[in-house]
PDB file of C-alpha atoms in Angstrom:
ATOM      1  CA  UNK A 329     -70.595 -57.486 -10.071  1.00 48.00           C
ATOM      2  CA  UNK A 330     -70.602 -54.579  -8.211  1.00 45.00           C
ATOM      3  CA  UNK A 331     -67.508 -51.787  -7.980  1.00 41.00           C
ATOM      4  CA  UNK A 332     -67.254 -52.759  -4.546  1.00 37.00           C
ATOM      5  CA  UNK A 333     -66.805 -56.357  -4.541  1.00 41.00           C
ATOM      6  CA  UNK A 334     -64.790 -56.522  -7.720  1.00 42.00           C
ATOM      7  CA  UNK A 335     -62.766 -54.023  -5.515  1.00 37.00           C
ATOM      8  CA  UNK A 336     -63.168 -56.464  -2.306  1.00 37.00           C
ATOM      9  CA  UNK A 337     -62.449 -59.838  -4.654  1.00 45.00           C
ATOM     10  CA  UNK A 338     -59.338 -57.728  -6.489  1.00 40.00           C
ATOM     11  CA  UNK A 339     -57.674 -56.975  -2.632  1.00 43.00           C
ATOM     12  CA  UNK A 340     -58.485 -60.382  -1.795  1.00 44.00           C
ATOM     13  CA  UNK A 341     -56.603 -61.680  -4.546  1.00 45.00           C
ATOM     14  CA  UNK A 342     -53.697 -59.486  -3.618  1.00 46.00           C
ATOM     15  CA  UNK A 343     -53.464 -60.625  -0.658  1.00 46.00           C
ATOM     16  CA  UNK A 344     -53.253 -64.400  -1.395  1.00 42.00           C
ATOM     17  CA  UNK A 345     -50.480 -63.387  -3.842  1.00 42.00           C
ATOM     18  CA  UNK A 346     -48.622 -61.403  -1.155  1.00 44.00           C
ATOM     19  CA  UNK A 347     -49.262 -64.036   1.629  1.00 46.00           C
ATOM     20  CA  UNK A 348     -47.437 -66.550  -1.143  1.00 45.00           C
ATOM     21  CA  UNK A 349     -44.706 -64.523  -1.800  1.00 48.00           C
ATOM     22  CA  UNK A 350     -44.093 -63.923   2.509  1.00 44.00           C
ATOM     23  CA  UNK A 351     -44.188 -68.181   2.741  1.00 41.00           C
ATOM     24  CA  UNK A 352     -41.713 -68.167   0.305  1.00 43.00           C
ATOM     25  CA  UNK A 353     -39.265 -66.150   1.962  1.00 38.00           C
ATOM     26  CA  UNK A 354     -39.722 -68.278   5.038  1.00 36.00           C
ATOM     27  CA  UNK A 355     -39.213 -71.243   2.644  1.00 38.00           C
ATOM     28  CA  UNK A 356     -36.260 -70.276   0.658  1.00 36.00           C
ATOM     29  CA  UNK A 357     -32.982 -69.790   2.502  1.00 35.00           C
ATOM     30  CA  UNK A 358     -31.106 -66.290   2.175  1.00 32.00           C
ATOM     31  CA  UNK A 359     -27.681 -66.141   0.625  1.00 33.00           C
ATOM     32  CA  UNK A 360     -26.886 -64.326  -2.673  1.00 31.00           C
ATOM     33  CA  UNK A 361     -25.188 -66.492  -5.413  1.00 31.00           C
ATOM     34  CA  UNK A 362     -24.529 -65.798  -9.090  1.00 31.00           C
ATOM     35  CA  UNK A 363     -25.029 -67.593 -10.499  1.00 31.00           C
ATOM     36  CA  UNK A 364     -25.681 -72.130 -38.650  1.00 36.00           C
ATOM     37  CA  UNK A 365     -27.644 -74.223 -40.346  1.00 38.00           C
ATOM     38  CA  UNK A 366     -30.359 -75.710 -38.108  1.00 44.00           C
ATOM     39  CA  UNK A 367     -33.815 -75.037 -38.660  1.00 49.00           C
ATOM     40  CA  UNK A 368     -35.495 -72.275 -36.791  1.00 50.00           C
ATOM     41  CA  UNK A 369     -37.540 -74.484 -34.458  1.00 48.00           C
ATOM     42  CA  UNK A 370     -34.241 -76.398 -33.174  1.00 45.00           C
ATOM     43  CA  UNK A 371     -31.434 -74.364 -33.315  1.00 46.00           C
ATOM     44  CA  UNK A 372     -30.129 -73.441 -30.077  1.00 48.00           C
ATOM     45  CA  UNK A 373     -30.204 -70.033 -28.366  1.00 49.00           C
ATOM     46  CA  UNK A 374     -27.688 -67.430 -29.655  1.00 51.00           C
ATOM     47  CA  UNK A 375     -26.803 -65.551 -26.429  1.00 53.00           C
ATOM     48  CA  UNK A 376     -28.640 -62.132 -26.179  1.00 54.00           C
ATOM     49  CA  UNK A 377     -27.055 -59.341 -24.483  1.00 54.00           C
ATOM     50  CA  UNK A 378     -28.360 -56.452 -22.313  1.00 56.00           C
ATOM     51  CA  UNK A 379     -30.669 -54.218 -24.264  1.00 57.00           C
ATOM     52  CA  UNK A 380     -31.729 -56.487 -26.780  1.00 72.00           C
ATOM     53  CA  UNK A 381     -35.249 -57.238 -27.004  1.00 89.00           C
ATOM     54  CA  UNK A 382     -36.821 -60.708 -27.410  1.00 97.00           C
ATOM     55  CA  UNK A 383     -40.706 -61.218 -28.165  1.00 98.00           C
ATOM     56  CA  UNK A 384     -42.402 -64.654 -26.783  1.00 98.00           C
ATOM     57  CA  UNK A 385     -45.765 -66.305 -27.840  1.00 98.00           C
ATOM     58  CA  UNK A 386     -47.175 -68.058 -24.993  1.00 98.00           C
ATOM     59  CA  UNK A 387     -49.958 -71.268 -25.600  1.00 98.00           C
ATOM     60  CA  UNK A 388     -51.296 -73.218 -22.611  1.00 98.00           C
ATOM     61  CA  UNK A 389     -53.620 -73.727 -19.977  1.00 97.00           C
ATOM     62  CA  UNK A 390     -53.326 -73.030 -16.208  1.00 97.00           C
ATOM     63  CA  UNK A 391     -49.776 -74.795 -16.042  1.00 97.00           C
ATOM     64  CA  UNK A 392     -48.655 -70.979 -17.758  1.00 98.00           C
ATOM     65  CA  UNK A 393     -51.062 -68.743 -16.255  1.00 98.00           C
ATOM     66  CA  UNK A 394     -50.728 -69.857 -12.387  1.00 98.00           C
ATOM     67  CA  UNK A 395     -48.606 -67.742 -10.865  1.00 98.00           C
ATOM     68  CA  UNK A 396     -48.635 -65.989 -14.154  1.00 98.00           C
ATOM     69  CA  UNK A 397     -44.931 -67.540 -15.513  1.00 98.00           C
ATOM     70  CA  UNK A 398     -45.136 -64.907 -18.952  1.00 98.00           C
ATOM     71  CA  UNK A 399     -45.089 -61.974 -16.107  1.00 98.00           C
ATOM     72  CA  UNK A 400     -42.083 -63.258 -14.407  1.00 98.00           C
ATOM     73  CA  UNK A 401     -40.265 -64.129 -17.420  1.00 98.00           C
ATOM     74  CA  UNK A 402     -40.479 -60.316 -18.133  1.00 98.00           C
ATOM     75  CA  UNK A 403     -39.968 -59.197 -14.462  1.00 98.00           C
ATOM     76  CA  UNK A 404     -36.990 -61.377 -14.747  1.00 98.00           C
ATOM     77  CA  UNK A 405     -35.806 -59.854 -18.245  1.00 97.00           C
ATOM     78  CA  UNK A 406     -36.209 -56.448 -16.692  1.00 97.00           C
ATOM     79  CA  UNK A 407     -33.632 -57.302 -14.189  1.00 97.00           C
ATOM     80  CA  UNK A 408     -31.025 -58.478 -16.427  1.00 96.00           C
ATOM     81  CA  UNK A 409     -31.394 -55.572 -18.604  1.00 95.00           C
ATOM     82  CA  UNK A 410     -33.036 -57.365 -21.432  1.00 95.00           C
ATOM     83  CA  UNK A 411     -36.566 -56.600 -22.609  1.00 96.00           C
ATOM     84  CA  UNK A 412     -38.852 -59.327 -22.803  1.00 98.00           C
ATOM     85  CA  UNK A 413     -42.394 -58.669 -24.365  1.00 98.00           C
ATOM     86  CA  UNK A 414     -45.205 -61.436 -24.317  1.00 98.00           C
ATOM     87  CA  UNK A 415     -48.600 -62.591 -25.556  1.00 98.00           C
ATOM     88  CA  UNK A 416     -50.324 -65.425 -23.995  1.00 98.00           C
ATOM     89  CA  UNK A 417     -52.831 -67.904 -25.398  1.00 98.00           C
ATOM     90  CA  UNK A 418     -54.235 -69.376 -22.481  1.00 98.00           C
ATOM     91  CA  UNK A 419     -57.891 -70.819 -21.275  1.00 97.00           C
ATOM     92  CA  UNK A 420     -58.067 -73.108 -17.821  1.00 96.00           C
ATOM     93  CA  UNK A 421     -57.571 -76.831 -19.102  1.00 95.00           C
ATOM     94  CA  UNK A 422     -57.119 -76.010 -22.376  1.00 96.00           C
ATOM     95  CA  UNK A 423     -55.391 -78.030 -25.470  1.00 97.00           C
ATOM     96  CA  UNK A 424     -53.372 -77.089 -28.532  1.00 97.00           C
ATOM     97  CA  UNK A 425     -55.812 -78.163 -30.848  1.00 97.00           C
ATOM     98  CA  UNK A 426     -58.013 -75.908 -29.360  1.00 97.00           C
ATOM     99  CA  UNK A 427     -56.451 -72.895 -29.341  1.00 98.00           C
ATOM    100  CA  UNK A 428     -54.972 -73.540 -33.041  1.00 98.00           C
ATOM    101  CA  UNK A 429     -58.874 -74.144 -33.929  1.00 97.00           C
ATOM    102  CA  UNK A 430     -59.958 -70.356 -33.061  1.00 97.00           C
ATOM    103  CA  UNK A 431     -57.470 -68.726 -34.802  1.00 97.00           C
ATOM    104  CA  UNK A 432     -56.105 -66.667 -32.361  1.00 98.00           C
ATOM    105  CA  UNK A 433     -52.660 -67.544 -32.374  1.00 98.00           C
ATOM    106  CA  UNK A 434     -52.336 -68.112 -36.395  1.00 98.00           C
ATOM    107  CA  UNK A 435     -53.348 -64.687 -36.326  1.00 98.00           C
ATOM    108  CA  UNK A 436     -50.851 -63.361 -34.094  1.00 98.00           C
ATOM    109  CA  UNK A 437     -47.889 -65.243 -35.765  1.00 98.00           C
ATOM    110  CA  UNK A 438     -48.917 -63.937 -39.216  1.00 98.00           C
ATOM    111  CA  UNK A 439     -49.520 -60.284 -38.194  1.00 98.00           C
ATOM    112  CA  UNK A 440     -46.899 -59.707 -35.503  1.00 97.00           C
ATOM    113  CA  UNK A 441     -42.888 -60.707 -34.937  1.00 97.00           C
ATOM    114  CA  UNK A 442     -42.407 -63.542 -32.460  1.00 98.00           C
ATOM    115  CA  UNK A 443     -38.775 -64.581 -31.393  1.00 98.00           C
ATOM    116  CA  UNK A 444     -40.090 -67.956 -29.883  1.00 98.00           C
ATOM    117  CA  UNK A 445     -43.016 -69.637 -28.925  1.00 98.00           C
ATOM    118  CA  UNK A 446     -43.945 -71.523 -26.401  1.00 98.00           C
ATOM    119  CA  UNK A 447     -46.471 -74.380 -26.700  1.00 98.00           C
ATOM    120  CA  UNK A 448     -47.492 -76.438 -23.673  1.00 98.00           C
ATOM    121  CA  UNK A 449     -49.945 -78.785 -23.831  1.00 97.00           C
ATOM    122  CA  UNK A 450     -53.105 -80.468 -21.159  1.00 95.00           C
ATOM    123  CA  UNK A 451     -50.825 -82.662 -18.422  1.00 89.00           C
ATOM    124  CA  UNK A 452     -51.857 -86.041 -18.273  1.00 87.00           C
ATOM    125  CA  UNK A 453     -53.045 -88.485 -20.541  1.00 89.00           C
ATOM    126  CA  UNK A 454     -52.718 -86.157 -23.486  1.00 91.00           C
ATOM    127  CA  UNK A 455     -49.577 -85.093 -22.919  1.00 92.00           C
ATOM    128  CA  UNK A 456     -48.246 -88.713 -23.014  1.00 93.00           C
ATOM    129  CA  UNK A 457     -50.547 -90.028 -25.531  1.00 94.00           C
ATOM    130  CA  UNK A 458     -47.845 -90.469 -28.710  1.00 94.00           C
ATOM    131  CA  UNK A 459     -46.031 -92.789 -26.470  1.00 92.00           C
ATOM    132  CA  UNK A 460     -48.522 -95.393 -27.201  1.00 91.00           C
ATOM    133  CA  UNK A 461     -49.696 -96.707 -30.419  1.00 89.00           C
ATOM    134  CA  UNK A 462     -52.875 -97.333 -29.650  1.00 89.00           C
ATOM    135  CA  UNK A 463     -53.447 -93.528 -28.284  1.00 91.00           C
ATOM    136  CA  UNK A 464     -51.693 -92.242 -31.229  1.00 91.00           C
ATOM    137  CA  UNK A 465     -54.994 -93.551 -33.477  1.00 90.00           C
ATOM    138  CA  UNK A 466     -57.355 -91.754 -31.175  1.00 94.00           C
ATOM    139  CA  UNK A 467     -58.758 -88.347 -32.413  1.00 96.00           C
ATOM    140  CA  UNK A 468     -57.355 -86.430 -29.332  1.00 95.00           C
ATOM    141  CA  UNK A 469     -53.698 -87.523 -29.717  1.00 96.00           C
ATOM    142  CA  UNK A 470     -53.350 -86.514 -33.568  1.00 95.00           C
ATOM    143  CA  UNK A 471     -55.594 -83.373 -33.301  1.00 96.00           C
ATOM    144  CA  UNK A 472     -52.776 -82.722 -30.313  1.00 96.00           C
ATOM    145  CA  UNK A 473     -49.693 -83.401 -32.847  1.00 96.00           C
ATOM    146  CA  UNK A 474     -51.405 -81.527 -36.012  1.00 96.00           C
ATOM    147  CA  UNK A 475     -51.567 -78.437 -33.703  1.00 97.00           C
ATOM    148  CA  UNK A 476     -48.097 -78.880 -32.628  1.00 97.00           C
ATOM    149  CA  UNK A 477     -46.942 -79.149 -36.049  1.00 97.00           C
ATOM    150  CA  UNK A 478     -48.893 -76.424 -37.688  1.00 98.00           C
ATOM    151  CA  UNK A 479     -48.016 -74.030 -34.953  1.00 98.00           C
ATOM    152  CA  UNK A 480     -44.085 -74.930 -35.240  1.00 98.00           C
ATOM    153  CA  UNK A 481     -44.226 -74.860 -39.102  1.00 98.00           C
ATOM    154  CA  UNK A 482     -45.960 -71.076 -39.133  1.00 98.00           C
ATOM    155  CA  UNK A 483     -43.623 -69.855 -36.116  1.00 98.00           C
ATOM    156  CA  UNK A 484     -40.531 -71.353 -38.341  1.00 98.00           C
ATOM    157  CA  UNK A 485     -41.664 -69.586 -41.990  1.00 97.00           C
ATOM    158  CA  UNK A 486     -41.735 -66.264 -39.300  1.00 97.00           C
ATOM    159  CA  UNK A 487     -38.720 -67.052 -38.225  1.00 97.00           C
ATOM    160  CA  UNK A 488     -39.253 -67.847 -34.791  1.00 98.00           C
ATOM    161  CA  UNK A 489     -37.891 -70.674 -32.675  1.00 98.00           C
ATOM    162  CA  UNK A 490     -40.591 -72.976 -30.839  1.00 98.00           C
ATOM    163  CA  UNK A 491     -39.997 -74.481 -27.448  1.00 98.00           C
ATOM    164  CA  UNK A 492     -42.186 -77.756 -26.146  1.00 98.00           C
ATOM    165  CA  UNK A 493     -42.998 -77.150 -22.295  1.00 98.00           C
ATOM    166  CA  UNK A 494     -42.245 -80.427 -21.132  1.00 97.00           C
ATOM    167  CA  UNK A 495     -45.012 -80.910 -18.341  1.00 97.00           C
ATOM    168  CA  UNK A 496     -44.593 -83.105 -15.222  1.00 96.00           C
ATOM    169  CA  UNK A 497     -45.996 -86.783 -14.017  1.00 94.00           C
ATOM    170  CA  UNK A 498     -47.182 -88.006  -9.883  1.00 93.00           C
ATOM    171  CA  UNK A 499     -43.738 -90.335 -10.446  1.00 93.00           C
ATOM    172  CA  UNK A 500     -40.852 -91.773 -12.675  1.00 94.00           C
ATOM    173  CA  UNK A 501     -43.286 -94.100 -14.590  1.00 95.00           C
ATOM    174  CA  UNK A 502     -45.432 -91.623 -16.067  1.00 94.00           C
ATOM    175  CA  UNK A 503     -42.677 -88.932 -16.543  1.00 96.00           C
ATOM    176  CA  UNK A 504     -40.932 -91.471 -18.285  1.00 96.00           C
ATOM    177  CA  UNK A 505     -44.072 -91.520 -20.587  1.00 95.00           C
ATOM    178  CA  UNK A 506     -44.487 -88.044 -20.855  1.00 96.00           C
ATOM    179  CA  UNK A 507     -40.480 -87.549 -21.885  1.00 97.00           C
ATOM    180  CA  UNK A 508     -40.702 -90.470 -24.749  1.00 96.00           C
ATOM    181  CA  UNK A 509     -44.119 -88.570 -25.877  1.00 96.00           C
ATOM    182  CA  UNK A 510     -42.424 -85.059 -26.397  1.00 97.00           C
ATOM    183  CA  UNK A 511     -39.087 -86.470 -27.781  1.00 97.00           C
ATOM    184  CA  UNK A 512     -41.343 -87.763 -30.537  1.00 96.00           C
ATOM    185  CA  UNK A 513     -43.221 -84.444 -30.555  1.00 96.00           C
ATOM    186  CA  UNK A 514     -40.180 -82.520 -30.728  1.00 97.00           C
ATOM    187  CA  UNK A 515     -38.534 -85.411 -33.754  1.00 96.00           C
ATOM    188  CA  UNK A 516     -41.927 -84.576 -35.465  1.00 93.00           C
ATOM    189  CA  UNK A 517     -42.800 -80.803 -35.338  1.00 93.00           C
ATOM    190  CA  UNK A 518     -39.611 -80.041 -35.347  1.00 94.00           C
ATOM    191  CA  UNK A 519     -38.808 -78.320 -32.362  1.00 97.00           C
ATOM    192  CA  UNK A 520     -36.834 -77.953 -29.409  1.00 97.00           C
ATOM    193  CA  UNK A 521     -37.674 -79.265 -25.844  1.00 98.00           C
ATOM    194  CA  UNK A 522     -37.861 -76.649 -23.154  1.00 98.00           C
ATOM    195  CA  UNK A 523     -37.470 -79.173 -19.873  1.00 98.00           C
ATOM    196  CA  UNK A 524     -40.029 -77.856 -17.424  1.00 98.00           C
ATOM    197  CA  UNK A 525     -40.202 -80.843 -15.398  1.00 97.00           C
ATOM    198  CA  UNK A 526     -36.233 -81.562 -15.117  1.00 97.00           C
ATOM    199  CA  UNK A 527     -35.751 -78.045 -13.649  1.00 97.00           C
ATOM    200  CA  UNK A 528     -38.801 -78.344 -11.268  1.00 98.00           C
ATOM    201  CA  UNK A 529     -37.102 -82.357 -10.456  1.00 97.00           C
ATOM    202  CA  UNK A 530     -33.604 -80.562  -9.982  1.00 97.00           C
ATOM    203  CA  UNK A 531     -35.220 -78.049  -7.888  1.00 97.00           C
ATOM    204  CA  UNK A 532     -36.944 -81.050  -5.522  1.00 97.00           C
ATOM    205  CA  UNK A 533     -33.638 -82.945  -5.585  1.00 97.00           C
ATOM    206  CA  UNK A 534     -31.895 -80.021  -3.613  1.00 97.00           C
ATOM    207  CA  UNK A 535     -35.231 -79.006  -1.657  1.00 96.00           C
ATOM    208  CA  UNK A 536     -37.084 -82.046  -0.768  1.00 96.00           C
ATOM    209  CA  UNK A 537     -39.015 -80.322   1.081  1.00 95.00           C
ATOM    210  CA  UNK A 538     -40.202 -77.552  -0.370  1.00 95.00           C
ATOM    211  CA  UNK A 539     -43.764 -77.822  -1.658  1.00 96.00           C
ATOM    212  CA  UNK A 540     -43.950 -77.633  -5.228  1.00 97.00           C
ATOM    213  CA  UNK A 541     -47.396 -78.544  -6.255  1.00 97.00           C
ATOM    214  CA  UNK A 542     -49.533 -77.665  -3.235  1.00 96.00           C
ATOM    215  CA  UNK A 543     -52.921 -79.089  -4.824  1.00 96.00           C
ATOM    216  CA  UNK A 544     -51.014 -81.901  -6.767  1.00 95.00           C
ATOM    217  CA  UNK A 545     -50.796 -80.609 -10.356  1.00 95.00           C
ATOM    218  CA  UNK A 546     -50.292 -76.919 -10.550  1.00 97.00           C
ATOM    219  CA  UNK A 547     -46.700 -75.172  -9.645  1.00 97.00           C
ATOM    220  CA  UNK A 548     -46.053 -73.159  -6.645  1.00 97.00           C
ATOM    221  CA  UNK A 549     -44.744 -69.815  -6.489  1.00 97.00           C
ATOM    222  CA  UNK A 550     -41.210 -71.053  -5.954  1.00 97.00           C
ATOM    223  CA  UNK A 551     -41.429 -73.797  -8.490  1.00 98.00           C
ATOM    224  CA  UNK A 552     -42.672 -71.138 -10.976  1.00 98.00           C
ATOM    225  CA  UNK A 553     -39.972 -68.799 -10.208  1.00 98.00           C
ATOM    226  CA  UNK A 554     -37.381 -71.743 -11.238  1.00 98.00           C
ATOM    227  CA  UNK A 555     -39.576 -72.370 -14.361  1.00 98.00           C
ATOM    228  CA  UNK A 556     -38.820 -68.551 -15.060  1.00 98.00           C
ATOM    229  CA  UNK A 557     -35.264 -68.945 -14.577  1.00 98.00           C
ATOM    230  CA  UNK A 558     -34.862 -72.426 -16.479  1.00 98.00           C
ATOM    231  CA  UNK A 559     -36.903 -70.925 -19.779  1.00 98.00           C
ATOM    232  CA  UNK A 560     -35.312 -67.543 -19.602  1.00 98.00           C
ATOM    233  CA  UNK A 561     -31.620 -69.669 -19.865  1.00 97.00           C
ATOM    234  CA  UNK A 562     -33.236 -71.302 -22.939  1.00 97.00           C
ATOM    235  CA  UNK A 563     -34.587 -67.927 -24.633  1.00 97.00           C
ATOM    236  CA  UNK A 564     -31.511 -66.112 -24.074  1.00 96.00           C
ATOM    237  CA  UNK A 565     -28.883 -69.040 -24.265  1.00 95.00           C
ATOM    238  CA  UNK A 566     -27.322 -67.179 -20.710  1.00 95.00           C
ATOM    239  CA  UNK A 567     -28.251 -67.938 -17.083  1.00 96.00           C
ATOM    240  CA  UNK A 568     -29.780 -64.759 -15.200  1.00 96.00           C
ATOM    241  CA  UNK A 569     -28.140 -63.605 -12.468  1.00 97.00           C
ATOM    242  CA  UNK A 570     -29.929 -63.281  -9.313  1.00 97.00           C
ATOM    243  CA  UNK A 571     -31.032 -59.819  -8.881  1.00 97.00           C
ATOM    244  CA  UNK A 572     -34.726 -58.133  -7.515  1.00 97.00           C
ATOM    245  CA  UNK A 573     -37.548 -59.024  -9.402  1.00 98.00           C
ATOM    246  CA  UNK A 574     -40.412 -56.556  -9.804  1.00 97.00           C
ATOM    247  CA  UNK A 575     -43.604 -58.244 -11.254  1.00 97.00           C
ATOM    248  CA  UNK A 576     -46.009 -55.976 -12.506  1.00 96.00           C
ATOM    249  CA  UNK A 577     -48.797 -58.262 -13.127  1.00 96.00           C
ATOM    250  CA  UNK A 578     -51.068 -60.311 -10.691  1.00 96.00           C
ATOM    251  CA  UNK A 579     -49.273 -63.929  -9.700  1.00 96.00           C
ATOM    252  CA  UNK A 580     -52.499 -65.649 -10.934  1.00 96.00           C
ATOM    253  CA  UNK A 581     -54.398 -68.222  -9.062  1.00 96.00           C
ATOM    254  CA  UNK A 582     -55.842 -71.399 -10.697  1.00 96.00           C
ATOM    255  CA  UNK A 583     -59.361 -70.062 -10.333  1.00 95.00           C
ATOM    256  CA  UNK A 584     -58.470 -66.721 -12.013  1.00 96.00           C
ATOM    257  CA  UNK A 585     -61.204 -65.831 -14.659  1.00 95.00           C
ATOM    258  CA  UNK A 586     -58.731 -66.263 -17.781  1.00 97.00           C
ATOM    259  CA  UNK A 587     -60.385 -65.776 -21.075  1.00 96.00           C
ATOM    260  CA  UNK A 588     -59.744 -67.716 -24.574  1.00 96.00           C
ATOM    261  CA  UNK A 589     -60.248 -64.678 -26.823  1.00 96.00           C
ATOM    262  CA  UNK A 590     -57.937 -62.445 -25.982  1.00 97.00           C
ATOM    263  CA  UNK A 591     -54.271 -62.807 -24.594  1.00 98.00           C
ATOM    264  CA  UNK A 592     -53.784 -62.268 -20.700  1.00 97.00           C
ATOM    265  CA  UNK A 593     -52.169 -59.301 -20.933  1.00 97.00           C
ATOM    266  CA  UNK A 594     -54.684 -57.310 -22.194  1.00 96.00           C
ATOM    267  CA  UNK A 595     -57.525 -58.877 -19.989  1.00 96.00           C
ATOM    268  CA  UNK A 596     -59.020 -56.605 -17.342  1.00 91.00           C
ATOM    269  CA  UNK A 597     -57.504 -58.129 -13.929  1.00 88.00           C
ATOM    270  CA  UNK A 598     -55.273 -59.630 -15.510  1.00 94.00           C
ATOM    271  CA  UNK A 599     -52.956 -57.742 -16.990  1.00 90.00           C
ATOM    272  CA  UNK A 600     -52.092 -55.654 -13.476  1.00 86.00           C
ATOM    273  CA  UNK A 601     -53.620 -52.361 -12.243  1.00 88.00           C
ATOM    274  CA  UNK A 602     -49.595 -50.433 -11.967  1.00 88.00           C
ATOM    275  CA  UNK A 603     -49.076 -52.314  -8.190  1.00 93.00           C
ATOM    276  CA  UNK A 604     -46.092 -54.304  -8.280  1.00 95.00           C
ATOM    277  CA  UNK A 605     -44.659 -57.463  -6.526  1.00 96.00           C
ATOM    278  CA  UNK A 606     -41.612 -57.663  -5.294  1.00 97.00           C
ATOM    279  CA  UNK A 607     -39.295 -60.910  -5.224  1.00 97.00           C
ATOM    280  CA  UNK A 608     -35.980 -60.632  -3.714  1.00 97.00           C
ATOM    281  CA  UNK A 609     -32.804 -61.793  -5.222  1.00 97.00           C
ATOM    282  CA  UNK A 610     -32.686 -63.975  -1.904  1.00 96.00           C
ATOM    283  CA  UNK A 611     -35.295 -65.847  -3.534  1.00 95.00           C
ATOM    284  CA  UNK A 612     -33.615 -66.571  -6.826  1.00 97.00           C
ATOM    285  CA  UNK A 613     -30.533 -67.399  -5.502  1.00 97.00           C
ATOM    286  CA  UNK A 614     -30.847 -71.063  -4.046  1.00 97.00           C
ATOM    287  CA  UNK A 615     -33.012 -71.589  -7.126  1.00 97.00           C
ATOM    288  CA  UNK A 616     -30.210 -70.791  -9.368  1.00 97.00           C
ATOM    289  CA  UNK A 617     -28.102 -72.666  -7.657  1.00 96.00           C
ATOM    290  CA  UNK A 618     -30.120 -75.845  -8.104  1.00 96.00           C
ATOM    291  CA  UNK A 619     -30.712 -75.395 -12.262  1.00 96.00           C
ATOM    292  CA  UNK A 620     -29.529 -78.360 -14.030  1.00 92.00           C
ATOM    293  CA  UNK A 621     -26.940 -78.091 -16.127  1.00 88.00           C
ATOM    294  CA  UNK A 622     -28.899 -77.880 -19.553  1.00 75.00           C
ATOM    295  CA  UNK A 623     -27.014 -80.886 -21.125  1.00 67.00           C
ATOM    296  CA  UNK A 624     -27.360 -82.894 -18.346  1.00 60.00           C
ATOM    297  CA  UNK A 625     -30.405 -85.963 -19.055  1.00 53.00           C
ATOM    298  CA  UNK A 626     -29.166 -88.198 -16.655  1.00 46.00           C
ATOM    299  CA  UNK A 627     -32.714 -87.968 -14.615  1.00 46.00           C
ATOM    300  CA  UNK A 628     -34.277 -88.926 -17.798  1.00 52.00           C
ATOM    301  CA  UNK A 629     -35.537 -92.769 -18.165  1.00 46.00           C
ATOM    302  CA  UNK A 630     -36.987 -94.656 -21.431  1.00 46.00           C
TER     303      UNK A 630
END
């Protein structure tokens, strides 16, 4: 490709991002609000306090990347005074199994300190397959587990807490299926459950109409910004208080060439060229205002 286009493709880009980021403040209405013994993997948060430092290992697919939710969790640390580093393990449709296969993310937990890590796993079928016997015998669904429990039992002897993204279903039926599948996950790993889909549900429950999937599977903008705020609360063990975000990294698209041998941020186009996005604390507020209380699994069916 050419200087020129990658320079006409790299504005284009920008300006979807921007374009998002002007719906949403159309979307979103204005008002400021303010918002032991356990094992590594489960213990809960111990509150961290402004200018500590917290490092998070970040493997997915496109459910992460879009929108770029590792960025935002840093933008959002910056903010609150707290500095948040990550490294992200991502390829588009990607498993577990196969980013525990390459070794890229071994590697990173034995040669660098991690705080927590974040493991979310292909939506669908996958994601729900240990709530079924008969899936649990099929190659996918224990290749799936094995990866979850190798990763969890490395981040735990490094002393770092792991966090199951809980990923979301088209109704109650399947996210009923999806919940009983990473409760076992979570029994079995062991690990703690970092409730995606409850904070994007809670977020729909006080916005029904916002759109929050607008090609059926992958967040919007706004729904990743209240993914940011939900997993930030359960890093940190404190909720953020709405404040200016500046994102210094592009809010990736679905189609955005993401590579499996190297972590996002250090991928050219990727990791940001020094322009930064700007999401007002207008933004955050309603959001913040609609985060479940973190105890709270009334929404939650068997």
């Amino acid at each position: 490709m050419t200087p020129i286009r990658s320079l006409l493709r790299l504005r284009t880009r920008q300006a979807i991002f921007l374009a998002t980021i002007a719906w949403s403040l159309v979307a979103f209405p204005a008002g400021a609000q303010q918002a032991d013994a356990q094992p590594a993997a489960t213990r809960a948060a111990a509150p961290v306090g402004p200018g500590q430092s917290t490092a998070v290992l970040f493997v997915g697919n496109s459910l992460t990347y879009v929108n770029n939710l590792p960025a935002l969790l840093r933008a959002l640390g910056d903010a609150q005074g707290m500095a948040i580093s990550t490294e992200t393990w991502v390829a588009p449709g990607g498993t577990l199994a196969e980013r525990w296969r390459e070794g890229h993310v071994a590697d990173a937990l034995r040669t660098r300190r991690f705080d927590v890590v974040v493991l979310q796993e292909q939506g669908g079928h996958l994601s729900a397959c240990m709530a079924s016997v008969q899936e649990q015998r099929k190659a996918p669904c224990a290749a799936s587990l094995r990866a979850y429990r190798e990763i969890s039992k490395l981040a735990r002897e490094r002393g770092a807490r792991t966090l199951l993204f809980q990923t979301w279903g088209p109704d109650k039926k399947w996210q009923a299926r999806l919940d009983r599948s990473l409760r076992l996950v979570a029994d079995q790993a062991p690990a703690a459950i970092f409730d995606a889909a409850g904070a994007l549900e809670a977020l729909h429950e006080a916005q029904p109409k916002a759109v929050l999937y607008p090609d059926g599977t992958h967040p919007s903008t706004q729904a990743s910004l209240m993914l940011a705020l939900a997993l930030y609360r359960d890093i940190t063990g404190a909720t953020p208080v709405a404040r200016d975000l500046r994102v210094r990294a592009p809010l990736l698209p679905v189609n955005a060439a993401v590579a499996a041998d190297a972590p996002i941020e250090s991928q050219p186009g990727l990791a940001g060229n020094g322009a930064v996005t700007l999401v007002p604390a207008t933004l955050l507020s309603p959001l913040l205002g609609a985060l479940p209380d973190k105890d709270d699994k009334s929404g939650k069916e068997d």
